[in-house]
């Protein structure tokens, strides 16, 4: 079985389309047939050579959804071959106690097995996930092009909202309050939708950006008030 991949071969040059054999699932890991792979700004930085931390050639793409094609049958997980999944791309050593707890980002052995940054990623027909426990099932109600964004931009925005939540909940118990979200790009739009779901209903969401089109998207996503900021010097 072969796969087509877009590889970063040289910084500052376009990605190169290559066809090669699909690797088999490593011990403890899985192979996922990619449905969607988001293009993150860090992928752009990588191609431009701003990060320069990769061993080239490398398949970029860390925002991945797909279907489990095969996996190490000895892994104890509720995910099985054929399931729709997202790949949480920040893998660790898969052996230490923190990786076992599902905290690979705090890996005691400081191993960074990140798909699309340090190991091959999702700009391919198939991606190898080093640890099948990093696969999360996608409900049928969630489209794959939305699901692929959840482990990166969606999770980042969720973290921001979850961090302010205790303080905002405390304020909202005593008085109406307002939350200002700055920047209505991809992350900002996630933040609006997540804040609408998680924060109390008497919290007013104000969204600011320098781009009126982005503010229109923020309004569609559910923000209450938009503020058009001028660019520096204007
Ligand atoms: Zn990303
Ligand atoms: Zn570890």
mmCIF file of C-alpha atoms and ligand atoms in Angstrom, residues 39-43 62-63 152-153, ligand 1:
data_model
loop_
_atom_site.group_PDB
_atom_site.id
_atom_site.type_symbol
_atom_site.label_atom_id
_atom_site.label_comp_id
_atom_site.label_asym_id
_atom_site.label_seq_id
_atom_site.Cartn_x
_atom_site.Cartn_y
_atom_site.Cartn_z
ATOM 1 C CA UNK A 39 -2.773 24.186 7.603
ATOM 2 C CA UNK A 40 -1.586 25.926 10.772
ATOM 3 C CA UNK A 41 0.431 29.097 10.825
ATOM 4 C CA UNK A 42 3.306 27.076 12.305
ATOM 5 C CA UNK A 43 3.286 24.975 9.089
ATOM 6 C CA UNK A 62 -0.361 18.382 12.941
ATOM 7 C CA UNK A 63 -4.123 19.063 12.703
ATOM 8 C CA UNK A 152 -4.692 22.568 17.859
ATOM 9 C CA UNK A 153 -6.614 25.825 17.403
HETATM 10 ZN ZN1 LIG B 1 -1.776 24.047 14.590
#
